[in-house]
PDB file of N, CA and C in Angstrom:
ATOM      1  N   MET A  15       0.838  -1.177   0.000  1.00 75.00           N
ATOM      2  CA  MET A  15       0.000   0.000   0.000  1.00 75.00           C
ATOM      3  C   MET A  15       0.886   1.244   0.000  1.00 75.00           C
ATOM      4  N   ALA A  16       0.353   2.305  -0.570  1.00 90.00           N
ATOM      5  CA  ALA A  16       1.091   3.562  -0.638  1.00 90.00           C
ATOM      6  C   ALA A  16       0.150   4.722  -0.378  1.00 90.00           C
ATOM      7  N   LYS A  17       0.700   5.755   0.187  1.00 91.00           N
ATOM      8  CA  LYS A  17      -0.080   6.977   0.403  1.00 91.00           C
ATOM      9  C   LYS A  17      -0.375   7.578  -0.964  1.00 91.00           C
ATOM     10  N   THR A  18      -1.661   7.641  -1.314  1.00 89.00           N
ATOM     11  CA  THR A  18      -2.072   8.096  -2.638  1.00 89.00           C
ATOM     12  C   THR A  18      -2.938   9.346  -2.516  1.00 89.00           C
ATOM     13  N   ARG A  19      -2.505  10.426  -3.142  1.00 91.00           N
ATOM     14  CA  ARG A  19      -3.230  11.701  -3.115  1.00 91.00           C
ATOM     15  C   ARG A  19      -4.479  11.598  -3.981  1.00 91.00           C
ATOM     16  N   VAL A  20      -5.621  12.054  -3.412  1.00 88.00           N
ATOM     17  CA  VAL A  20      -6.867  12.026  -4.172  1.00 88.00           C
ATOM     18  C   VAL A  20      -7.513  13.401  -4.303  1.00 88.00           C
ATOM     19  N   LEU A  21      -7.053  14.387  -3.532  1.00 88.00           N
ATOM     20  CA  LEU A  21      -7.689  15.705  -3.570  1.00 88.00           C
ATOM     21  C   LEU A  21      -6.724  16.770  -3.082  1.00 88.00           C
ATOM     22  N   VAL A  22      -6.750  17.933  -3.748  1.00 93.00           N
ATOM     23  CA  VAL A  22      -6.015  19.113  -3.295  1.00 93.00           C
ATOM     24  C   VAL A  22      -6.988  20.289  -3.354  1.00 93.00           C
ATOM     25  N   GLU A  23      -7.022  21.085  -2.282  1.00 93.00           N
ATOM     26  CA  GLU A  23      -7.898  22.248  -2.258  1.00 93.00           C
ATOM     27  C   GLU A  23      -7.172  23.397  -1.581  1.00 93.00           C
ATOM     28  N   PHE A  24      -7.531  24.637  -1.953  1.00 96.00           N
ATOM     29  CA  PHE A  24      -6.846  25.829  -1.455  1.00 96.00           C
ATOM     30  C   PHE A  24      -7.841  26.794  -0.828  1.00 96.00           C
ATOM     31  N   GLY A  25      -7.358  27.596   0.128  1.00 96.00           N
ATOM     32  CA  GLY A  25      -8.222  28.584   0.756  1.00 96.00           C
ATOM     33  C   GLY A  25      -7.433  29.776   1.250  1.00 96.00           C
ATOM     34  N   MET A  26      -8.175  30.838   1.583  1.00 98.00           N
ATOM     35  CA  MET A  26      -7.589  32.061   2.096  1.00 98.00           C
ATOM     36  C   MET A  26      -8.446  32.561   3.243  1.00 98.00           C
ATOM     37  N   GLY A  27      -7.799  33.082   4.288  1.00 98.00           N
ATOM     38  CA  GLY A  27      -8.531  33.623   5.421  1.00 98.00           C
ATOM     39  C   GLY A  27      -7.846  34.858   5.955  1.00 98.00           C
ATOM     40  N   THR A  28      -8.622  35.700   6.653  1.00 97.00           N
ATOM     41  CA  THR A  28      -8.076  36.947   7.171  1.00 97.00           C
ATOM     42  C   THR A  28      -8.458  37.186   8.626  1.00 97.00           C
ATOM     43  N   SER A  29      -7.694  38.008   9.274  1.00 95.00           N
ATOM     44  CA  SER A  29      -8.046  38.624  10.553  1.00 95.00           C
ATOM     45  C   SER A  29      -7.904  40.120  10.283  1.00 95.00           C
ATOM     46  N   LEU A  30      -9.030  40.783  10.094  1.00 90.00           N
ATOM     47  CA  LEU A  30      -9.018  42.167   9.618  1.00 90.00           C
ATOM     48  C   LEU A  30      -8.477  43.167  10.624  1.00 90.00           C
ATOM     49  N   ARG A  31      -8.823  43.007  11.920  1.00 86.00           N
ATOM     50  CA  ARG A  31      -8.456  44.029  12.893  1.00 86.00           C
ATOM     51  C   ARG A  31      -7.696  43.519  14.109  1.00 86.00           C
ATOM     52  N   ARG A  32      -7.853  42.244  14.444  1.00 91.00           N
ATOM     53  CA  ARG A  32      -7.290  41.748  15.708  1.00 91.00           C
ATOM     54  C   ARG A  32      -5.880  41.172  15.577  1.00 91.00           C
ATOM     55  N   GLU A  33      -5.355  41.084  14.372  1.00 94.00           N
ATOM     56  CA  GLU A  33      -4.022  40.516  14.145  1.00 94.00           C
ATOM     57  C   GLU A  33      -3.916  39.119  14.759  1.00 94.00           C
ATOM     58  N   ASP A  34      -4.950  38.308  14.548  1.00 97.00           N
ATOM     59  CA  ASP A  34      -5.040  36.964  15.116  1.00 97.00           C
ATOM     60  C   ASP A  34      -4.641  35.941  14.041  1.00 97.00           C
ATOM     61  N   TYR A  35      -3.415  35.462  14.130  1.00 98.00           N
ATOM     62  CA  TYR A  35      -2.892  34.552  13.114  1.00 98.00           C
ATOM     63  C   TYR A  35      -3.612  33.201  13.135  1.00 98.00           C
ATOM     64  N   THR A  36      -4.012  32.742  14.306  1.00 98.00           N
ATOM     65  CA  THR A  36      -4.748  31.476  14.392  1.00 98.00           C
ATOM     66  C   THR A  36      -6.109  31.621  13.725  1.00 98.00           C
ATOM     67  N   GLU A  37      -6.791  32.733  13.958  1.00 98.00           N
ATOM     68  CA  GLU A  37      -8.106  32.947  13.345  1.00 98.00           C
ATOM     69  C   GLU A  37      -7.995  33.032  11.822  1.00 98.00           C
ATOM     70  N   ALA A  38      -6.998  33.737  11.329  1.00 98.00           N
ATOM     71  CA  ALA A  38      -6.801  33.828   9.884  1.00 98.00           C
ATOM     72  C   ALA A  38      -6.512  32.446   9.302  1.00 98.00           C
ATOM     73  N   ALA A  39      -5.683  31.661   9.974  1.00 98.00           N
ATOM     74  CA  ALA A  39      -5.370  30.301   9.505  1.00 98.00           C
ATOM     75  C   ALA A  39      -6.614  29.424   9.546  1.00 98.00           C
ATOM     76  N   SER A  40      -7.412  29.535  10.592  1.00 98.00           N
ATOM     77  CA  SER A  40      -8.658  28.779  10.710  1.00 98.00           C
ATOM     78  C   SER A  40      -9.605  29.111   9.565  1.00 98.00           C
ATOM     79  N   ARG A  41      -9.738  30.371   9.268  1.00 98.00           N
ATOM     80  CA  ARG A  41     -10.617  30.787   8.162  1.00 98.00           C
ATOM     81  C   ARG A  41     -10.100  30.287   6.817  1.00 98.00           C
ATOM     82  N   ALA A  42      -8.784  30.253   6.649  1.00 98.00           N
ATOM     83  CA  ALA A  42      -8.213  29.738   5.400  1.00 98.00           C
ATOM     84  C   ALA A  42      -8.508  28.248   5.241  1.00 98.00           C
ATOM     85  N   LEU A  43      -8.355  27.484   6.331  1.00 96.00           N
ATOM     86  CA  LEU A  43      -8.676  26.049   6.270  1.00 96.00           C
ATOM     87  C   LEU A  43     -10.145  25.832   5.962  1.00 96.00           C
ATOM     88  N   LYS A  44     -11.015  26.567   6.648  1.00 95.00           N
ATOM     89  CA  LYS A  44     -12.458  26.416   6.417  1.00 95.00           C
ATOM     90  C   LYS A  44     -12.823  26.810   4.997  1.00 95.00           C
ATOM     91  N   ASP A  45     -12.185  27.846   4.467  1.00 95.00           N
ATOM     92  CA  ASP A  45     -12.428  28.259   3.092  1.00 95.00           C
ATOM     93  C   ASP A  45     -12.086  27.115   2.132  1.00 95.00           C
ATOM     94  N   ALA A  46     -10.952  26.475   2.367  1.00 93.00           N
ATOM     95  CA  ALA A  46     -10.559  25.346   1.515  1.00 93.00           C
ATOM     96  C   ALA A  46     -11.551  24.199   1.640  1.00 93.00           C
ATOM     97  N   LEU A  47     -11.980  23.898   2.847  1.00 89.00           N
ATOM     98  CA  LEU A  47     -12.930  22.807   3.057  1.00 89.00           C
ATOM     99  C   LEU A  47     -14.278  23.111   2.421  1.00 89.00           C
ATOM    100  N   TRP A  48     -14.717  24.340   2.488  1.00 86.00           N
ATOM    101  CA  TRP A  48     -16.030  24.697   1.965  1.00 86.00           C
ATOM    102  C   TRP A  48     -16.043  24.712   0.439  1.00 86.00           C
ATOM    103  N   HIS A  49     -14.893  24.779  -0.190  1.00 75.00           N
ATOM    104  CA  HIS A  49     -14.837  24.719  -1.654  1.00 75.00           C
ATOM    105  C   HIS A  49     -15.242  23.354  -2.184  1.00 75.00           C
ATOM    106  N   ASN A  50     -15.136  22.359  -1.350  1.00 68.00           N
ATOM    107  CA  ASN A  50     -15.341  20.997  -1.825  1.00 68.00           C
ATOM    108  C   ASN A  50     -15.997  20.176  -0.729  1.00 68.00           C
ATOM    109  N   SER A  51     -17.067  19.527  -1.058  1.00 61.00           N
ATOM    110  CA  SER A  51     -17.653  18.586  -0.105  1.00 61.00           C
ATOM    111  C   SER A  51     -16.779  17.346  -0.153  1.00 61.00           C
ATOM    112  N   ILE A  52     -15.915  17.216   0.826  1.00 62.00           N
ATOM    113  CA  ILE A  52     -14.911  16.159   0.777  1.00 62.00           C
ATOM    114  C   ILE A  52     -15.546  14.829   1.179  1.00 62.00           C
ATOM    115  N   ASN A  53     -16.050  14.122   0.174  1.00 73.00           N
ATOM    116  CA  ASN A  53     -16.663  12.815   0.404  1.00 73.00           C
ATOM    117  C   ASN A  53     -15.833  11.717  -0.257  1.00 73.00           C
ATOM    118  N   MET A  54     -14.535  11.919  -0.274  1.00 75.00           N
ATOM    119  CA  MET A  54     -13.638  10.963  -0.915  1.00 75.00           C
ATOM    120  C   MET A  54     -13.685   9.596  -0.247  1.00 75.00           C
ATOM    121  N   ALA A  55     -13.885   9.545   1.058  1.00 81.00           N
ATOM    122  CA  ALA A  55     -13.906   8.259   1.755  1.00 81.00           C
ATOM    123  C   ALA A  55     -14.994   7.372   1.178  1.00 81.00           C
ATOM    124  N   GLU A  56     -16.195   7.935   1.001  1.00 81.00           N
ATOM    125  CA  GLU A  56     -17.296   7.156   0.441  1.00 81.00           C
ATOM    126  C   GLU A  56     -17.006   6.716  -0.991  1.00 81.00           C
ATOM    127  N   LEU A  57     -16.381   7.602  -1.757  1.00 81.00           N
ATOM    128  CA  LEU A  57     -16.064   7.293  -3.149  1.00 81.00           C
ATOM    129  C   LEU A  57     -15.174   6.059  -3.269  1.00 81.00           C
ATOM    130  N   PHE A  58     -14.195   5.948  -2.355  1.00 81.00           N
ATOM    131  CA  PHE A  58     -13.264   4.826  -2.393  1.00 81.00           C
ATOM    132  C   PHE A  58     -13.642   3.711  -1.412  1.00 81.00           C
ATOM    133  N   ASP A  59     -14.803   3.853  -0.772  1.00 88.00           N
ATOM    134  CA  ASP A  59     -15.316   2.845   0.163  1.00 88.00           C
ATOM    135  C   ASP A  59     -14.370   2.631   1.350  1.00 88.00           C
ATOM    136  N   PHE A  60     -13.839   3.750   1.882  1.00 90.00           N
ATOM    137  CA  PHE A  60     -13.003   3.737   3.076  1.00 90.00           C
ATOM    138  C   PHE A  60     -13.773   4.405   4.217  1.00 90.00           C
ATOM    139  N   PRO A  61     -13.461   4.076   5.449  1.00 92.00           N
ATOM    140  CA  PRO A  61     -14.036   4.846   6.560  1.00 92.00           C
ATOM    141  C   PRO A  61     -13.430   6.254   6.559  1.00 92.00           C
ATOM    142  N   LYS A  62     -14.194   7.229   7.033  1.00 89.00           N
ATOM    143  CA  LYS A  62     -13.701   8.608   7.060  1.00 89.00           C
ATOM    144  C   LYS A  62     -12.436   8.735   7.907  1.00 89.00           C
ATOM    145  N   SER A  63     -12.301   7.871   8.888  1.00 91.00           N
ATOM    146  CA  SER A  63     -11.112   7.915   9.747  1.00 91.00           C
ATOM    147  C   SER A  63      -9.832   7.579   8.977  1.00 91.00           C
ATOM    148  N   ALA A  64      -9.959   6.978   7.800  1.00 92.00           N
ATOM    149  CA  ALA A  64      -8.796   6.595   6.994  1.00 92.00           C
ATOM    150  C   ALA A  64      -8.233   7.764   6.182  1.00 92.00           C
ATOM    151  N   MET A  65      -8.934   8.893   6.158  1.00 91.00           N
ATOM    152  CA  MET A  65      -8.456  10.050   5.393  1.00 91.00           C
ATOM    153  C   MET A  65      -7.173  10.593   6.026  1.00 91.00           C
ATOM    154  N   ILE A  66      -6.137  10.714   5.237  1.00 94.00           N
ATOM    155  CA  ILE A  66      -4.892  11.346   5.663  1.00 94.00           C
ATOM    156  C   ILE A  66      -4.964  12.783   5.151  1.00 94.00           C
ATOM    157  N   ILE A  67      -5.009  13.733   6.072  1.00 94.00           N
ATOM    158  CA  ILE A  67      -5.205  15.133   5.704  1.00 94.00           C
ATOM    159  C   ILE A  67      -3.927  15.910   6.016  1.00 94.00           C
ATOM    160  N   ASP A  68      -3.232  16.333   4.973  1.00 97.00           N
ATOM    161  CA  ASP A  68      -2.034  17.154   5.136  1.00 97.00           C
ATOM    162  C   ASP A  68      -2.419  18.588   4.814  1.00 97.00           C
ATOM    163  N   ALA A  69      -2.363  19.443   5.815  1.00 97.00           N
ATOM    164  CA  ALA A  69      -2.714  20.849   5.633  1.00 97.00           C
ATOM    165  C   ALA A  69      -1.476  21.701   5.846  1.00 97.00           C
ATOM    166  N   LYS A  70      -1.243  22.607   4.919  1.00 98.00           N
ATOM    167  CA  LYS A  70      -0.108  23.527   5.017  1.00 98.00           C
ATOM    168  C   LYS A  70      -0.671  24.943   5.048  1.00 98.00           C
ATOM    169  N   ILE A  71      -0.248  25.708   6.055  1.00 98.00           N
ATOM    170  CA  ILE A  71      -0.712  27.077   6.246  1.00 98.00           C
ATOM    171  C   ILE A  71       0.466  28.030   6.069  1.00 98.00           C
ATOM    172  N   GLY A  72       0.244  29.129   5.372  1.00 98.00           N
ATOM    173  CA  GLY A  72       1.258  30.168   5.236  1.00 98.00           C
ATOM    174  C   GLY A  72       0.785  31.452   5.884  1.00 98.00           C
ATOM    175  N   VAL A  73       1.539  31.946   6.866  1.00 98.00           N
ATOM    176  CA  VAL A  73       1.263  33.235   7.517  1.00 98.00           C
ATOM    177  C   VAL A  73       2.600  33.938   7.770  1.00 98.00           C
ATOM    178  N   ALA A  74       2.526  35.249   7.979  1.00 98.00           N
ATOM    179  CA  ALA A  74       3.751  36.018   8.195  1.00 98.00           C
ATOM    180  C   ALA A  74       4.441  35.675   9.516  1.00 98.00           C
ATOM    181  N   LYS A  75       3.668  35.244  10.522  1.00 98.00           N
ATOM    182  CA  LYS A  75       4.244  34.876  11.817  1.00 98.00           C
ATOM    183  C   LYS A  75       3.796  33.463  12.190  1.00 98.00           C
ATOM    184  N   PRO A  76       4.457  32.441  11.648  1.00 98.00           N
ATOM    185  CA  PRO A  76       4.045  31.048  11.888  1.00 98.00           C
ATOM    186  C   PRO A  76       3.986  30.662  13.364  1.00 98.00           C
ATOM    187  N   ASP A  77       4.890  31.204  14.185  1.00 98.00           N
ATOM    188  CA  ASP A  77       4.914  30.847  15.605  1.00 98.00           C
ATOM    189  C   ASP A  77       3.695  31.372  16.366  1.00 98.00           C
ATOM    190  N   ALA A  78       2.931  32.284  15.760  1.00 98.00           N
ATOM    191  CA  ALA A  78       1.755  32.858  16.420  1.00 98.00           C
ATOM    192  C   ALA A  78       0.491  32.030  16.184  1.00 98.00           C
ATOM    193  N   VAL A  79       0.615  30.902  15.480  1.00 98.00           N
ATOM    194  CA  VAL A  79      -0.548  30.058  15.172  1.00 98.00           C
ATOM    195  C   VAL A  79      -0.621  28.897  16.152  1.00 98.00           C
ATOM    196  N   ASP A  80      -1.800  28.692  16.726  1.00 98.00           N
ATOM    197  CA  ASP A  80      -2.068  27.589  17.646  1.00 98.00           C
ATOM    198  C   ASP A  80      -2.562  26.392  16.830  1.00 98.00           C
ATOM    199  N   VAL A  81      -1.669  25.461  16.529  1.00 98.00           N
ATOM    200  CA  VAL A  81      -1.994  24.306  15.685  1.00 98.00           C
ATOM    201  C   VAL A  81      -3.052  23.419  16.334  1.00 98.00           C
ATOM    202  N   ALA A  82      -3.039  23.303  17.657  1.00 97.00           N
ATOM    203  CA  ALA A  82      -4.047  22.485  18.356  1.00 97.00           C
ATOM    204  C   ALA A  82      -5.458  23.006  18.078  1.00 97.00           C
ATOM    205  N   GLU A  83      -5.611  24.323  17.979  1.00 97.00           N
ATOM    206  CA  GLU A  83      -6.923  24.898  17.649  1.00 97.00           C
ATOM    207  C   GLU A  83      -7.323  24.534  16.226  1.00 97.00           C
ATOM    208  N   LEU A  84      -6.376  24.546  15.311  1.00 98.00           N
ATOM    209  CA  LEU A  84      -6.676  24.223  13.911  1.00 98.00           C
ATOM    210  C   LEU A  84      -7.088  22.762  13.749  1.00 98.00           C
ATOM    211  N   GLU A  85      -6.503  21.870  14.532  1.00 96.00           N
ATOM    212  CA  GLU A  85      -6.844  20.448  14.439  1.00 96.00           C
ATOM    213  C   GLU A  85      -8.308  20.201  14.768  1.00 96.00           C
ATOM    214  N   LYS A  86      -8.907  21.058  15.580  1.00 95.00           N
ATOM    215  CA  LYS A  86     -10.317  20.901  15.965  1.00 95.00           C
ATOM    216  C   LYS A  86     -11.276  21.125  14.797  1.00 95.00           C
ATOM    217  N   ILE A  87     -10.799  21.730  13.726  1.00 95.00           N
ATOM    218  CA  ILE A  87     -11.639  22.007  12.560  1.00 95.00           C
ATOM    219  C   ILE A  87     -12.042  20.719  11.844  1.00 95.00           C
ATOM    220  N   PHE A  88     -11.181  19.720  11.889  1.00 91.00           N
ATOM    221  CA  PHE A  88     -11.414  18.484  11.141  1.00 91.00           C
ATOM    222  C   PHE A  88     -12.206  17.495  11.994  1.00 91.00           C
ATOM    223  N   PRO A  89     -13.437  17.152  11.588  1.00 86.00           N
ATOM    224  CA  PRO A  89     -14.269  16.258  12.401  1.00 86.00           C
ATOM    225  C   PRO A  89     -13.849  14.787  12.314  1.00 86.00           C
ATOM    226  N   TYR A  90     -13.044  14.444  11.331  1.00 87.00           N
ATOM    227  CA  TYR A  90     -12.582  13.071  11.161  1.00 87.00           C
ATOM    228  C   TYR A  90     -11.302  13.082  10.339  1.00 87.00           C
ATOM    229  N   GLY A  91     -10.728  11.920  10.187  1.00 90.00           N
ATOM    230  CA  GLY A  91      -9.475  11.825   9.443  1.00 90.00           C
ATOM    231  C   GLY A  91      -8.272  12.007  10.352  1.00 90.00           C
ATOM    232  N   GLN A  92      -7.121  12.011   9.728  1.00 93.00           N
ATOM    233  CA  GLN A  92      -5.846  12.126  10.436  1.00 93.00           C
ATOM    234  C   GLN A  92      -5.154  13.413   9.988  1.00 93.00           C
ATOM    235  N   PRO A  93      -5.495  14.545  10.640  1.00 95.00           N
ATOM    236  CA  PRO A  93      -4.904  15.811  10.188  1.00 95.00           C
ATOM    237  C   PRO A  93      -3.444  15.979  10.612  1.00 95.00           C
ATOM    238  N   ASN A  94      -2.631  16.404   9.678  1.00 97.00           N
ATOM    239  CA  ASN A  94      -1.234  16.769   9.916  1.00 97.00           C
ATOM    240  C   ASN A  94      -1.099  18.211   9.438  1.00 97.00           C
ATOM    241  N   ILE A  95      -0.940  19.135  10.365  1.00 98.00           N
ATOM    242  CA  ILE A  95      -0.936  20.558  10.017  1.00 98.00           C
ATOM    243  C   ILE A  95       0.459  21.128  10.207  1.00 98.00           C
ATOM    244  N   SER A  96       0.953  21.795   9.166  1.00 98.00           N
ATOM    245  CA  SER A  96       2.227  22.496   9.278  1.00 98.00           C
ATOM    246  C   SER A  96       1.987  23.968   8.950  1.00 98.00           C
ATOM    247  N   VAL A  97       2.707  24.825   9.651  1.00 98.00           N
ATOM    248  CA  VAL A  97       2.578  26.268   9.450  1.00 98.00           C
ATOM    249  C   VAL A  97       3.955  26.795   9.077  1.00 98.00           C
ATOM    250  N   GLU A  98       3.994  27.579   8.012  1.00 98.00           N
ATOM    251  CA  GLU A  98       5.273  28.105   7.549  1.00 98.00           C
ATOM    252  C   GLU A  98       5.146  29.567   7.150  1.00 98.00           C
ATOM    253  N   GLN A  99       6.292  30.172   6.883  1.00 98.00           N
ATOM    254  CA  GLN A  99       6.332  31.569   6.456  1.00 98.00           C
ATOM    255  C   GLN A  99       5.574  31.732   5.155  1.00 98.00           C
ATOM    256  N   GLY A 100       4.676  32.710   5.109  1.00 97.00           N
ATOM    257  CA  GLY A 100       3.885  32.963   3.900  1.00 97.00           C
ATOM    258  C   GLY A 100       2.809  33.978   4.202  1.00 97.00           C
ATOM    259  N   GLY A 101       1.728  33.948   3.440  1.00 97.00           N
ATOM    260  CA  GLY A 101       0.637  34.883   3.660  1.00 97.00           C
ATOM    261  C   GLY A 101       1.104  36.321   3.507  1.00 97.00           C
ATOM    262  N   LEU A 102       0.322  37.239   4.082  1.00 96.00           N
ATOM    263  CA  LEU A 102       0.654  38.665   4.010  1.00 96.00           C
ATOM    264  C   LEU A 102       0.180  39.371   5.264  1.00 96.00           C
ATOM    265  N   ASP A 103       0.895  40.396   5.669  1.00 96.00           N
ATOM    266  CA  ASP A 103       0.427  41.356   6.653  1.00 96.00           C
ATOM    267  C   ASP A 103       0.303  42.681   5.907  1.00 96.00           C
ATOM    268  N   ILE A 104      -0.894  43.290   5.973  1.00 94.00           N
ATOM    269  CA  ILE A 104      -1.161  44.539   5.267  1.00 94.00           C
ATOM    270  C   ILE A 104      -1.369  45.639   6.301  1.00 94.00           C
ATOM    271  N   GLN A 105      -0.616  46.722   6.196  1.00 92.00           N
ATOM    272  CA  GLN A 105      -0.743  47.837   7.138  1.00 92.00           C
ATOM    273  C   GLN A 105      -2.162  48.396   7.109  1.00 92.00           C
ATOM    274  N   ALA A 106      -2.751  48.587   8.286  1.00 81.00           N
ATOM    275  CA  ALA A 106      -4.086  49.169   8.383  1.00 81.00           C
ATOM    276  C   ALA A 106      -4.027  50.655   8.009  1.00 81.00           C
ATOM    277  N   PRO A 107      -4.993  51.147   7.239  1.00 76.00           N
ATOM    278  CA  PRO A 107      -4.906  52.529   6.753  1.00 76.00           C
ATOM    279  C   PRO A 107      -5.253  53.600   7.792  1.00 76.00           C
ATOM    280  N   HIS A 108      -6.087  53.274   8.797  1.00 76.00           N
ATOM    281  CA  HIS A 108      -6.589  54.316   9.688  1.00 76.00           C
ATOM    282  C   HIS A 108      -6.187  54.146  11.141  1.00 76.00           C
ATOM    283  N   HIS A 109      -5.358  53.144  11.440  1.00 76.00           N
ATOM    284  CA  HIS A 109      -4.913  52.939  12.815  1.00 76.00           C
ATOM    285  C   HIS A 109      -3.647  52.096  12.811  1.00 76.00           C
ATOM    286  N   ASP A 110      -2.991  52.028  13.969  1.00 84.00           N
ATOM    287  CA  ASP A 110      -1.806  51.178  14.077  1.00 84.00           C
ATOM    288  C   ASP A 110      -2.237  49.722  13.957  1.00 84.00           C
ATOM    289  N   GLY A 111      -1.381  48.911  13.409  1.00 88.00           N
ATOM    290  CA  GLY A 111      -1.681  47.495  13.269  1.00 88.00           C
ATOM    291  C   GLY A 111      -1.809  47.098  11.816  1.00 88.00           C
ATOM    292  N   HIS A 112      -2.254  45.865  11.608  1.00 92.00           N
ATOM    293  CA  HIS A 112      -2.343  45.362  10.248  1.00 92.00           C
ATOM    294  C   HIS A 112      -3.392  44.260  10.132  1.00 92.00           C
ATOM    295  N   THR A 113      -3.752  43.988   8.900  1.00 94.00           N
ATOM    296  CA  THR A 113      -4.631  42.871   8.567  1.00 94.00           C
ATOM    297  C   THR A 113      -3.759  41.666   8.262  1.00 94.00           C
ATOM    298  N   VAL A 114      -4.131  40.528   8.809  1.00 97.00           N
ATOM    299  CA  VAL A 114      -3.397  39.279   8.599  1.00 97.00           C
ATOM    300  C   VAL A 114      -4.109  38.479   7.499  1.00 97.00           C
ATOM    301  N   ILE A 115      -3.344  38.002   6.541  1.00 98.00           N
ATOM    302  CA  ILE A 115      -3.880  37.140   5.487  1.00 98.00           C
ATOM    303  C   ILE A 115      -3.133  35.810   5.538  1.00 98.00           C
ATOM    304  N   ALA A 116      -3.899  34.718   5.610  1.00 98.00           N
ATOM    305  CA  ALA A 116      -3.330  33.365   5.633  1.00 98.00           C
ATOM    306  C   ALA A 116      -3.759  32.612   4.385  1.00 98.00           C
ATOM    307  N   ASN A 117      -2.890  31.754   3.904  1.00 98.00           N
ATOM    308  CA  ASN A 117      -3.204  30.858   2.791  1.00 98.00           C
ATOM    309  C   ASN A 117      -3.129  29.423   3.295  1.00 98.00           C
ATOM    310  N   ALA A 118      -3.995  28.562   2.743  1.00 98.00           N
ATOM    311  CA  ALA A 118      -4.010  27.162   3.149  1.00 98.00           C
ATOM    312  C   ALA A 118      -4.083  26.258   1.929  1.00 98.00           C
ATOM    313  N   ALA A 119      -3.430  25.124   2.038  1.00 97.00           N
ATOM    314  CA  ALA A 119      -3.546  24.048   1.052  1.00 97.00           C
ATOM    315  C   ALA A 119      -3.856  22.776   1.832  1.00 97.00           C
ATOM    316  N   ILE A 120      -4.884  22.057   1.378  1.00 95.00           N
ATOM    317  CA  ILE A 120      -5.266  20.793   2.012  1.00 95.00           C
ATOM    318  C   ILE A 120      -5.095  19.687   0.980  1.00 95.00           C
ATOM    319  N   VAL A 121      -4.359  18.655   1.367  1.00 94.00           N
ATOM    320  CA  VAL A 121      -4.168  17.481   0.513  1.00 94.00           C
ATOM    321  C   VAL A 121      -4.760  16.284   1.242  1.00 94.00           C
ATOM    322  N   VAL A 122      -5.704  15.598   0.588  1.00 91.00           N
ATOM    323  CA  VAL A 122      -6.317  14.401   1.169  1.00 91.00           C
ATOM    324  C   VAL A 122      -5.756  13.181   0.449  1.00 91.00           C
ATOM    325  N   SER A 123      -5.319  12.217   1.229  1.00 92.00           N
ATOM    326  CA  SER A 123      -4.747  10.982   0.691  1.00 92.00           C
ATOM    327  C   SER A 123      -5.334   9.790   1.440  1.00 92.00           C
ATOM    328  N   PHE A 124      -5.134   8.613   0.867  1.00 93.00           N
ATOM    329  CA  PHE A 124      -5.457   7.349   1.524  1.00 93.00           C
ATOM    330  C   PHE A 124      -4.297   6.395   1.343  1.00 93.00           C
ATOM    331  N   ASP A 125      -4.168   5.459   2.254  1.00 92.00           N
ATOM    332  CA  ASP A 125      -3.176   4.408   2.117  1.00 92.00           C
ATOM    333  C   ASP A 125      -3.814   3.345   1.225  1.00 92.00           C
ATOM    334  N   MET A 126      -3.426   3.300  -0.045  1.00 87.00           N
ATOM    335  CA  MET A 126      -4.060   2.385  -0.999  1.00 87.00           C
ATOM    336  C   MET A 126      -3.140   2.136  -2.184  1.00 87.00           C
ATOM    337  N   GLU A 127      -3.508   1.189  -2.966  1.00 78.00           N
ATOM    338  CA  GLU A 127      -2.766   0.906  -4.179  1.00 78.00           C
ATOM    339  C   GLU A 127      -2.968   2.053  -5.148  1.00 78.00           C
ATOM    340  N   PRO A 128      -1.916   2.542  -5.811  1.00 63.00           N
ATOM    341  CA  PRO A 128      -2.095   3.613  -6.773  1.00 63.00           C
ATOM    342  C   PRO A 128      -3.022   3.178  -7.914  1.00 63.00           C
ATOM    343  N   VAL A 129      -3.799   4.132  -8.393  1.00 60.00           N
ATOM    344  CA  VAL A 129      -4.748   3.830  -9.481  1.00 60.00           C
ATOM    345  C   VAL A 129      -4.087   3.870 -10.821  1.00 60.00           C
TER     346      VAL A 129
END
């Protein structure tokens, strides 16, 4: 058996005023999930718990993201979340601070024979 990729989806999320990197990352993951009704388990006749979910998040301050909070977004499967340098911080026009923009990529795989 081999880890076989069956789906890739992308998302973007923001924290407009609070500079909350975890919230921006959470919104990016949810955006990616909402783009696709991920029913791959049923398609391949696997239990949902067999989904291997590799999520990569890009934000300007990776250390400011609470990965444990992000793991709660996934109701099933085996989430592996990594956070790295990326995204954008945009200076706020009317006050001190900035808007945080996060990008997310979700890859769903199963341990199966390649097709």
